[in-house]
Amino acid sequence: MTTRWISKRRNTLMLGALVASQLLLSSAAFAQAFPSRPIRVVVPFAPGGVVDVTARILTQKMTERLGWNFIVDNKPGGNGFIAVSYVAKAPADGYTLLTAHTGEFAVNPAIFPSVPYDLDRDFAPITMISDTPMLLVANAKEPYNTIQELVAAEKKDPGKLAFSSPGNGSVNHLAGEWFSLEAGAKLLHVPYKGGAPAVAAVASGEVPLGVVAVPAVMPHVQSGRVKVLGLTTARRTPYNNAWMTANEAGVKNVDASNWVGLFAPKGVPSDVMAKLHAEVAKTLQDPDVKKRFADAGAEVGGMPSAEFADRIRKDVARYRDVAKKVNIKLE
C-alpha cells in the first residue's frame, strides 16, 4: 500500500466528513429558519365546518404566539379526496399541510374500495388537534331516557327504531351501526345531508334517534326538544361528566369519536416535523384555545406523532370491521 494511496484515501474521507457536516448544518439552519414564508393549511371542507373552524383557531393562535403566517385553503368535495390528494402530492417541505378528520383517514379507507391516498405511504401525521365525542340522542317525547331503556325498547319491538346521521358513510353513521351491533339491536339508519338536518329530524320527531355532534345538538337539548341518552366514546367527557358512555350502559367496545388532526406530506425533514409538532402542542395548551375547543365539546390533542398514527390505524381496523358486518360500501 503506497503512501500516495493512503494520502488520497485520507483526503476522500475528510471530504466525505466535510460534506456530511455541511449537510447537517444546512438542515439545522433550515429548521431554525422555518418558516420563512406562509404555510398553506388545506381543509377538505367549505368554511364554517368543524375541520375549518379547528384549523382557523389553531393557525390564528400560532400567528399570535409565533408570528407565523398561514393561509387556510378550503378545497371541498369528493369525500375529501380532492384536498387530501392535493397535499399528498405537495412538496415535502413543511409549507403545505392538511387539516383533516376521522372521515378522511379512518372512515374512507374502511368504506371505499379504492382510496387515492394512503396514510403510511403519503403522509406524516403531526398530531391530533382535537377529539370530540358523538352523542346518542332521542326526541324528548320518546319513552326511554337511558341507553339501557332504549336497548330494552328496541328488543321488545325490534326493527322499528331509526337513527339519523349527517349522511351515508359518515363517522356518525358508522358509530350508530357500531352501537347497534354491540347492543344486539336493529336500529335503522336514516341519512341526512349534514349535521343540522340530522339533528332537526330528531328535534321534530321525524326520527326518534340520532348520532350527532355536541355543538349541533346542544341548542335543541337546552330547548327541551332533544334529550341525551349517552356517549359513543369509551370515557366520559369533561363537557358534561353526567353523560354515560355506551360501555357503562352495558354496550361494550363502542369507542367512536370525531378527531381532527394535522398532517404533512411524507418526507418533510424530521427537524421541521419536530418543530411543527412542538409548536402545535404548545399552542393547544393555551387557555384560550382549550376553552374554545371545550365550548364545542372537544378536548385538545397534542399527542406524539407516532401515537396519533397508531390511533388512526386502530380506527381504520375498527370501522372496517363494522362496515364489513353491516355491508357499508360506497363507490
Short mmCIF file of C-alpha atoms in Angstrom, two decimals:
data_model
loop_
_atom_site.label_atom_id
_atom_site.label_comp_id
_atom_site.label_asym_id
_atom_site.label_seq_id
_atom_site.Cartn_x
_atom_site.Cartn_y
_atom_site.Cartn_z
CA MET A 1 0.00 0.00 0.00
CA THR A 2 1.66 3.23 -1.14
CA THR A 3 1.90 6.47 0.77
CA ARG A 4 0.21 8.20 -2.15
CA TRP A 5 -2.80 5.84 -1.92
CA ILE A 6 -3.10 6.37 1.84
CA SER A 7 -2.99 10.13 1.40
CA LYS A 8 -5.64 10.01 -1.30
CA ARG A 9 -7.85 7.78 0.88
CA ARG A 10 -7.45 10.17 3.83
CA ASN A 11 -8.42 13.13 1.66
CA THR A 12 -11.50 11.30 0.40
CA LEU A 13 -12.64 10.51 3.94
CA MET A 14 -12.04 14.09 5.05
CA LEU A 15 -14.05 15.38 2.09
CA GLY A 16 -16.91 12.99 2.93
CA ALA A 17 -16.91 14.12 6.54
CA LEU A 18 -16.92 17.76 5.46
CA VAL A 19 -19.87 17.20 3.12
CA ALA A 20 -21.79 15.36 5.84
CA SER A 21 -21.16 18.12 8.36
CA GLN A 22 -22.27 20.75 5.85
CA LEU A 23 -25.48 18.83 5.21
CA LEU A 24 -26.17 18.64 8.94
CA LEU A 25 -25.51 22.34 9.36
CA SER A 26 -27.69 23.12 6.35
CA SER A 27 -30.53 21.00 7.75
CA ALA A 28 -30.24 22.63 11.17
CA ALA A 29 -30.20 26.08 9.61
CA PHE A 30 -33.29 25.21 7.54
CA ALA A 31 -35.19 24.06 10.61
CA GLN A 32 -34.10 27.14 12.55
CA ALA A 33 -35.24 29.44 9.73
CA PHE A 34 -38.53 27.56 9.20
CA PRO A 35 -40.95 29.04 8.37
CA SER A 36 -39.60 31.77 6.13
CA ARG A 37 -42.84 32.13 4.16
CA PRO A 38 -46.57 31.48 4.71
CA ILE A 39 -47.70 27.92 5.47
CA ARG A 40 -50.70 26.71 3.49
CA VAL A 41 -53.15 24.64 5.55
CA VAL A 42 -55.55 22.75 3.28
CA VAL A 43 -59.04 21.89 4.57
CA PRO A 44 -61.24 19.30 2.78
CA PHE A 45 -64.45 21.20 3.57
CA ALA A 46 -66.12 24.54 2.98
CA PRO A 47 -65.62 27.34 5.54
CA GLY A 48 -67.63 27.07 8.74
CA GLY A 49 -67.47 23.35 9.44
CA VAL A 50 -65.71 21.71 12.37
CA VAL A 51 -62.47 21.00 10.49
CA ASP A 52 -62.31 24.53 9.07
CA VAL A 53 -63.03 26.16 12.42
CA THR A 54 -60.43 23.95 14.12
CA ALA A 55 -57.80 24.91 11.55
CA ARG A 56 -58.56 28.61 11.96
CA ILE A 57 -58.46 28.52 15.77
CA LEU A 58 -55.07 26.79 15.68
CA THR A 59 -53.47 28.94 12.98
CA GLN A 60 -54.79 32.19 14.43
CA LYS A 61 -53.30 31.41 17.83
CA MET A 62 -49.99 30.27 16.32
CA THR A 63 -49.78 33.55 14.44
CA GLU A 64 -50.37 35.43 17.69
CA ARG A 65 -47.79 33.35 19.57
CA LEU A 66 -45.07 33.00 16.96
CA GLY A 67 -45.72 35.49 14.20
CA TRP A 68 -46.01 32.66 11.66
CA ASN A 69 -48.17 33.34 8.62
CA PHE A 70 -50.80 30.86 7.46
CA ILE A 71 -53.16 30.55 4.51
CA VAL A 72 -56.22 28.37 5.18
CA ASP A 73 -57.13 26.87 1.81
CA ASN A 74 -60.58 25.25 1.57
CA LYS A 75 -60.81 22.51 -1.08
CA PRO A 76 -64.19 20.81 -0.52
CA GLY A 77 -65.68 17.93 -2.47
CA GLY A 78 -65.12 14.35 -3.44
CA ASN A 79 -65.44 12.90 0.09
CA GLY A 80 -62.23 14.72 0.96
CA PHE A 81 -60.31 13.03 -1.84
CA ILE A 82 -59.58 16.33 -3.63
CA ALA A 83 -57.90 18.06 -0.70
CA VAL A 84 -56.12 15.02 0.69
CA SER A 85 -54.72 14.01 -2.71
CA TYR A 86 -53.55 17.59 -3.29
CA VAL A 87 -51.49 17.60 -0.11
CA ALA A 88 -50.18 14.07 -0.72
CA LYS A 89 -48.56 15.36 -3.93
CA ALA A 90 -47.31 18.66 -2.47
CA PRO A 91 -43.60 19.35 -1.90
CA ALA A 92 -42.39 17.77 1.34
CA ASP A 93 -41.00 20.99 2.79
CA GLY A 94 -43.45 21.75 5.60
CA TYR A 95 -45.12 24.62 3.74
CA THR A 96 -48.21 22.65 2.71
CA LEU A 97 -50.14 20.91 5.49
CA LEU A 98 -53.52 19.23 5.80
CA THR A 99 -56.15 19.53 8.49
CA ALA A 100 -58.49 16.55 8.24
CA HIS A 101 -60.70 14.46 10.48
CA THR A 102 -61.75 10.90 11.20
CA GLY A 103 -63.67 10.69 7.95
CA GLU A 104 -60.75 11.16 5.58
CA PHE A 105 -58.24 8.87 7.26
CA ALA A 106 -60.23 6.32 9.29
CA VAL A 107 -63.64 6.01 7.62
CA ASN A 108 -62.88 6.46 3.90
CA PRO A 109 -60.38 3.56 3.80
CA ALA A 110 -62.98 1.40 5.56
CA ILE A 111 -65.90 2.03 3.20
CA PHE A 112 -64.44 2.83 -0.22
CA PRO A 113 -62.98 0.02 -2.35
CA SER A 114 -60.29 2.38 -3.60
CA VAL A 115 -58.86 5.49 -1.93
CA PRO A 116 -56.34 7.62 -3.89
CA TYR A 117 -54.07 8.17 -0.91
CA ASP A 118 -52.52 6.10 1.84
CA LEU A 119 -51.61 7.22 5.35
CA ASP A 120 -48.32 5.33 5.61
CA ARG A 121 -47.23 5.90 2.01
CA ASP A 122 -48.22 9.55 1.53
CA PHE A 123 -48.41 11.28 4.91
CA ALA A 124 -46.61 12.05 8.12
CA PRO A 125 -49.16 12.70 10.90
CA ILE A 126 -48.05 15.67 13.03
CA THR A 127 -50.56 15.42 15.87
CA MET A 128 -54.22 15.23 16.80
CA ILE A 129 -55.59 18.75 17.29
CA SER A 130 -58.90 17.93 18.95
CA ASP A 131 -61.13 14.98 19.79
CA THR A 132 -64.91 15.22 20.14
CA PRO A 133 -67.37 12.53 21.24
CA MET A 134 -70.65 11.99 19.48
CA LEU A 135 -73.95 11.76 21.30
CA LEU A 136 -76.73 9.24 21.04
CA VAL A 137 -79.82 11.41 21.42
CA ALA A 138 -83.59 10.96 21.31
CA ASN A 139 -86.62 13.10 20.75
CA ALA A 140 -87.84 14.37 24.12
CA LYS A 141 -91.21 12.62 23.74
CA GLU A 142 -89.72 9.13 23.38
CA PRO A 143 -90.41 6.91 26.43
CA TYR A 144 -86.78 5.92 27.09
CA ASN A 145 -84.29 8.14 28.92
CA THR A 146 -81.18 5.97 29.08
CA ILE A 147 -79.24 3.67 26.79
CA GLN A 148 -80.42 0.67 28.81
CA GLU A 149 -84.06 1.70 28.35
CA LEU A 150 -83.50 2.28 24.63
CA VAL A 151 -82.00 -1.18 24.12
CA ALA A 152 -84.85 -2.78 26.09
CA ALA A 153 -87.44 -0.91 23.99
CA GLU A 154 -85.77 -1.96 20.73
CA LYS A 155 -85.60 -5.61 21.72
CA LYS A 156 -89.25 -5.56 22.75
CA ASP A 157 -90.24 -4.38 19.27
CA PRO A 158 -87.18 -4.97 17.03
CA GLY A 159 -86.53 -3.22 13.72
CA LYS A 160 -88.81 -0.24 14.38
CA LEU A 161 -86.42 2.39 15.74
CA ALA A 162 -84.31 4.59 13.45
CA PHE A 163 -81.38 6.96 13.96
CA SER A 164 -80.36 9.95 11.89
CA SER A 165 -76.84 10.86 10.81
CA PRO A 166 -75.23 13.54 8.61
CA GLY A 167 -75.01 11.07 5.74
CA ASN A 168 -74.15 7.62 4.46
CA GLY A 169 -70.58 6.71 5.30
CA SER A 170 -70.17 9.47 7.89
CA VAL A 171 -68.41 8.65 11.14
CA ASN A 172 -71.79 9.22 12.84
CA HIS A 173 -73.32 6.54 10.60
CA LEU A 174 -70.62 4.03 11.47
CA ALA A 175 -70.84 4.93 15.16
CA GLY A 176 -74.58 4.23 15.10
CA GLU A 177 -74.08 0.91 13.33
CA TRP A 178 -71.29 0.00 15.76
CA PHE A 179 -73.62 0.72 18.69
CA SER A 180 -76.36 -1.39 17.10
CA LEU A 181 -74.01 -4.34 16.58
CA GLU A 182 -72.68 -4.31 20.14
CA ALA A 183 -76.15 -3.81 21.63
CA GLY A 184 -77.61 -6.66 19.58
CA ALA A 185 -80.19 -4.19 18.28
CA LYS A 186 -81.56 -3.46 14.81
CA LEU A 187 -81.59 0.31 14.55
CA LEU A 188 -82.43 1.61 11.09
CA HIS A 189 -80.20 4.28 9.57
CA VAL A 190 -81.73 7.42 8.06
CA PRO A 191 -79.11 9.62 6.35
CA TYR A 192 -79.48 13.39 6.01
CA LYS A 193 -77.43 15.96 4.12
CA GLY A 194 -75.46 17.35 7.03
CA GLY A 195 -75.45 17.54 10.79
CA ALA A 196 -78.04 20.30 11.16
CA PRO A 197 -80.79 18.44 9.22
CA ALA A 198 -79.97 15.22 11.11
CA VAL A 199 -80.44 17.00 14.44
CA ALA A 200 -83.56 18.84 13.26
CA ALA A 201 -85.13 15.50 12.29
CA VAL A 202 -84.76 14.26 15.88
CA ALA A 203 -85.99 17.54 17.37
CA SER A 204 -89.12 17.46 15.19
CA GLY A 205 -89.83 13.78 15.84
CA GLU A 206 -89.27 12.80 12.21
CA VAL A 207 -86.90 10.12 13.55
CA PRO A 208 -86.72 9.05 17.20
CA LEU A 209 -82.91 8.85 17.50
CA GLY A 210 -79.75 10.47 16.22
CA VAL A 211 -76.00 10.07 16.43
CA VAL A 212 -74.86 13.67 16.33
CA ALA A 213 -72.16 16.17 17.25
CA VAL A 214 -72.24 18.11 20.51
CA PRO A 215 -72.34 21.66 19.06
CA ALA A 216 -75.13 20.84 16.60
CA VAL A 217 -77.49 19.31 19.14
CA MET A 218 -76.98 21.39 22.29
CA PRO A 219 -79.42 24.19 21.36
CA HIS A 220 -82.14 21.54 20.97
CA VAL A 221 -81.15 19.89 24.25
CA GLN A 222 -81.32 23.25 26.01
CA SER A 223 -84.73 23.97 24.46
CA GLY A 224 -86.02 20.64 25.79
CA ARG A 225 -86.85 19.10 22.41
CA VAL A 226 -84.00 16.56 22.47
CA LYS A 227 -82.50 14.50 25.31
CA VAL A 228 -79.07 12.92 25.56
CA LEU A 229 -79.04 9.17 26.15
CA GLY A 230 -75.27 8.72 26.21
CA LEU A 231 -71.88 8.95 24.53
CA THR A 232 -70.33 6.96 21.71
CA THR A 233 -66.90 7.11 23.39
CA ALA A 234 -65.32 4.78 25.93
CA ARG A 235 -64.83 7.53 28.51
CA ARG A 236 -66.91 10.41 29.73
CA THR A 237 -66.42 13.95 28.52
CA PRO A 238 -65.48 16.98 30.63
CA TYR A 239 -68.14 18.90 28.70
CA ASN A 240 -70.77 17.09 30.77
CA ASN A 241 -69.48 14.42 33.12
CA ALA A 242 -73.04 13.22 33.80
CA TRP A 243 -73.41 11.75 30.32
CA MET A 244 -72.93 7.99 30.48
CA THR A 245 -70.86 6.06 27.95
CA ALA A 246 -72.31 3.16 25.99
CA ASN A 247 -69.75 0.92 27.71
CA GLU A 248 -71.02 1.91 31.14
CA ALA A 249 -74.56 1.17 29.98
CA GLY A 250 -73.60 -2.38 29.03
CA VAL A 251 -72.95 -1.84 25.32
CA LYS A 252 -69.29 -2.83 25.30
CA ASN A 253 -66.43 -1.92 22.95
CA VAL A 254 -68.02 1.15 21.34
CA ASP A 255 -65.49 3.97 21.14
CA ALA A 256 -66.20 6.33 18.25
CA SER A 257 -65.19 9.98 18.22
CA ASN A 258 -64.59 12.68 15.67
CA TRP A 259 -60.97 13.80 15.89
CA VAL A 260 -59.27 16.48 13.82
CA GLY A 261 -55.59 16.13 13.02
CA LEU A 262 -52.73 17.93 11.30
CA PHE A 263 -50.76 16.13 8.58
CA ALA A 264 -47.74 16.81 6.36
CA PRO A 265 -46.74 15.11 3.12
CA LYS A 266 -44.39 12.18 3.59
CA GLY A 267 -40.73 13.19 3.53
CA VAL A 268 -40.74 16.51 5.39
CA PRO A 269 -37.36 16.81 7.19
CA SER A 270 -37.51 15.37 10.69
CA ASP A 271 -36.32 18.59 12.33
CA VAL A 272 -39.09 20.57 10.64
CA MET A 273 -41.63 17.94 11.69
CA ALA A 274 -40.34 18.16 15.26
CA LYS A 275 -40.64 21.95 15.22
CA LEU A 276 -44.19 21.82 13.85
CA HIS A 277 -45.25 19.27 16.46
CA ALA A 278 -43.65 21.17 19.33
CA GLU A 279 -45.26 24.50 18.43
CA VAL A 280 -48.68 22.98 17.73
CA ALA A 281 -48.60 21.10 21.05
CA LYS A 282 -47.65 24.30 22.92
CA THR A 283 -50.42 26.23 21.18
CA LEU A 284 -53.02 23.64 22.12
CA GLN A 285 -52.22 24.20 25.80
CA ASP A 286 -53.06 27.89 25.52
CA PRO A 287 -56.00 28.54 27.91
CA ASP A 288 -57.99 30.39 25.26
CA VAL A 289 -57.57 27.55 22.76
CA LYS A 290 -58.56 24.95 25.34
CA LYS A 291 -61.66 26.94 26.25
CA ARG A 292 -62.76 27.44 22.65
CA PHE A 293 -62.49 23.72 21.98
CA ALA A 294 -64.13 22.82 25.29
CA ASP A 295 -67.10 25.07 24.49
CA ALA A 296 -67.67 22.89 21.41
CA GLY A 297 -67.41 19.67 23.40
CA ALA A 298 -63.86 18.88 22.27
CA GLU A 299 -60.67 18.08 24.14
CA VAL A 300 -57.34 19.28 22.79
CA GLY A 301 -54.76 16.83 21.45
CA GLY A 302 -51.02 17.31 21.09
CA MET A 303 -50.02 13.65 21.32
CA PRO A 304 -46.74 12.43 19.76
CA SER A 305 -46.88 11.78 16.02
CA ALA A 306 -46.34 8.02 16.37
CA GLU A 307 -49.15 7.74 18.91
CA PHE A 308 -51.51 9.62 16.61
CA ALA A 309 -50.61 7.39 13.65
CA ASP A 310 -51.28 4.31 15.79
CA ARG A 311 -54.69 5.69 16.80
CA ILE A 312 -55.61 6.19 13.14
CA ARG A 313 -54.63 2.63 12.20
CA LYS A 314 -56.72 1.24 15.06
CA ASP A 315 -59.70 3.34 13.99
CA VAL A 316 -59.40 2.10 10.40
CA ALA A 317 -59.43 -1.51 11.57
CA ARG A 318 -62.46 -0.97 13.80
CA TYR A 319 -64.52 0.92 11.22
CA ARG A 320 -63.57 -1.57 8.51
CA ASP A 321 -64.89 -4.36 10.74
CA VAL A 322 -68.17 -2.50 11.31
CA ALA A 323 -68.56 -1.69 7.60
CA LYS A 324 -67.98 -5.31 6.66
CA LYS A 325 -70.50 -6.64 9.18
CA VAL A 326 -73.30 -4.30 8.06
CA ASN A 327 -72.23 -4.19 4.40
CA ILE A 328 -71.50 -0.47 4.07
CA LYS A 329 -69.86 0.22 0.72
CA LEU A 330 -69.61 3.49 -1.18
CA GLU A 331 -68.40 3.95 -4.74
#
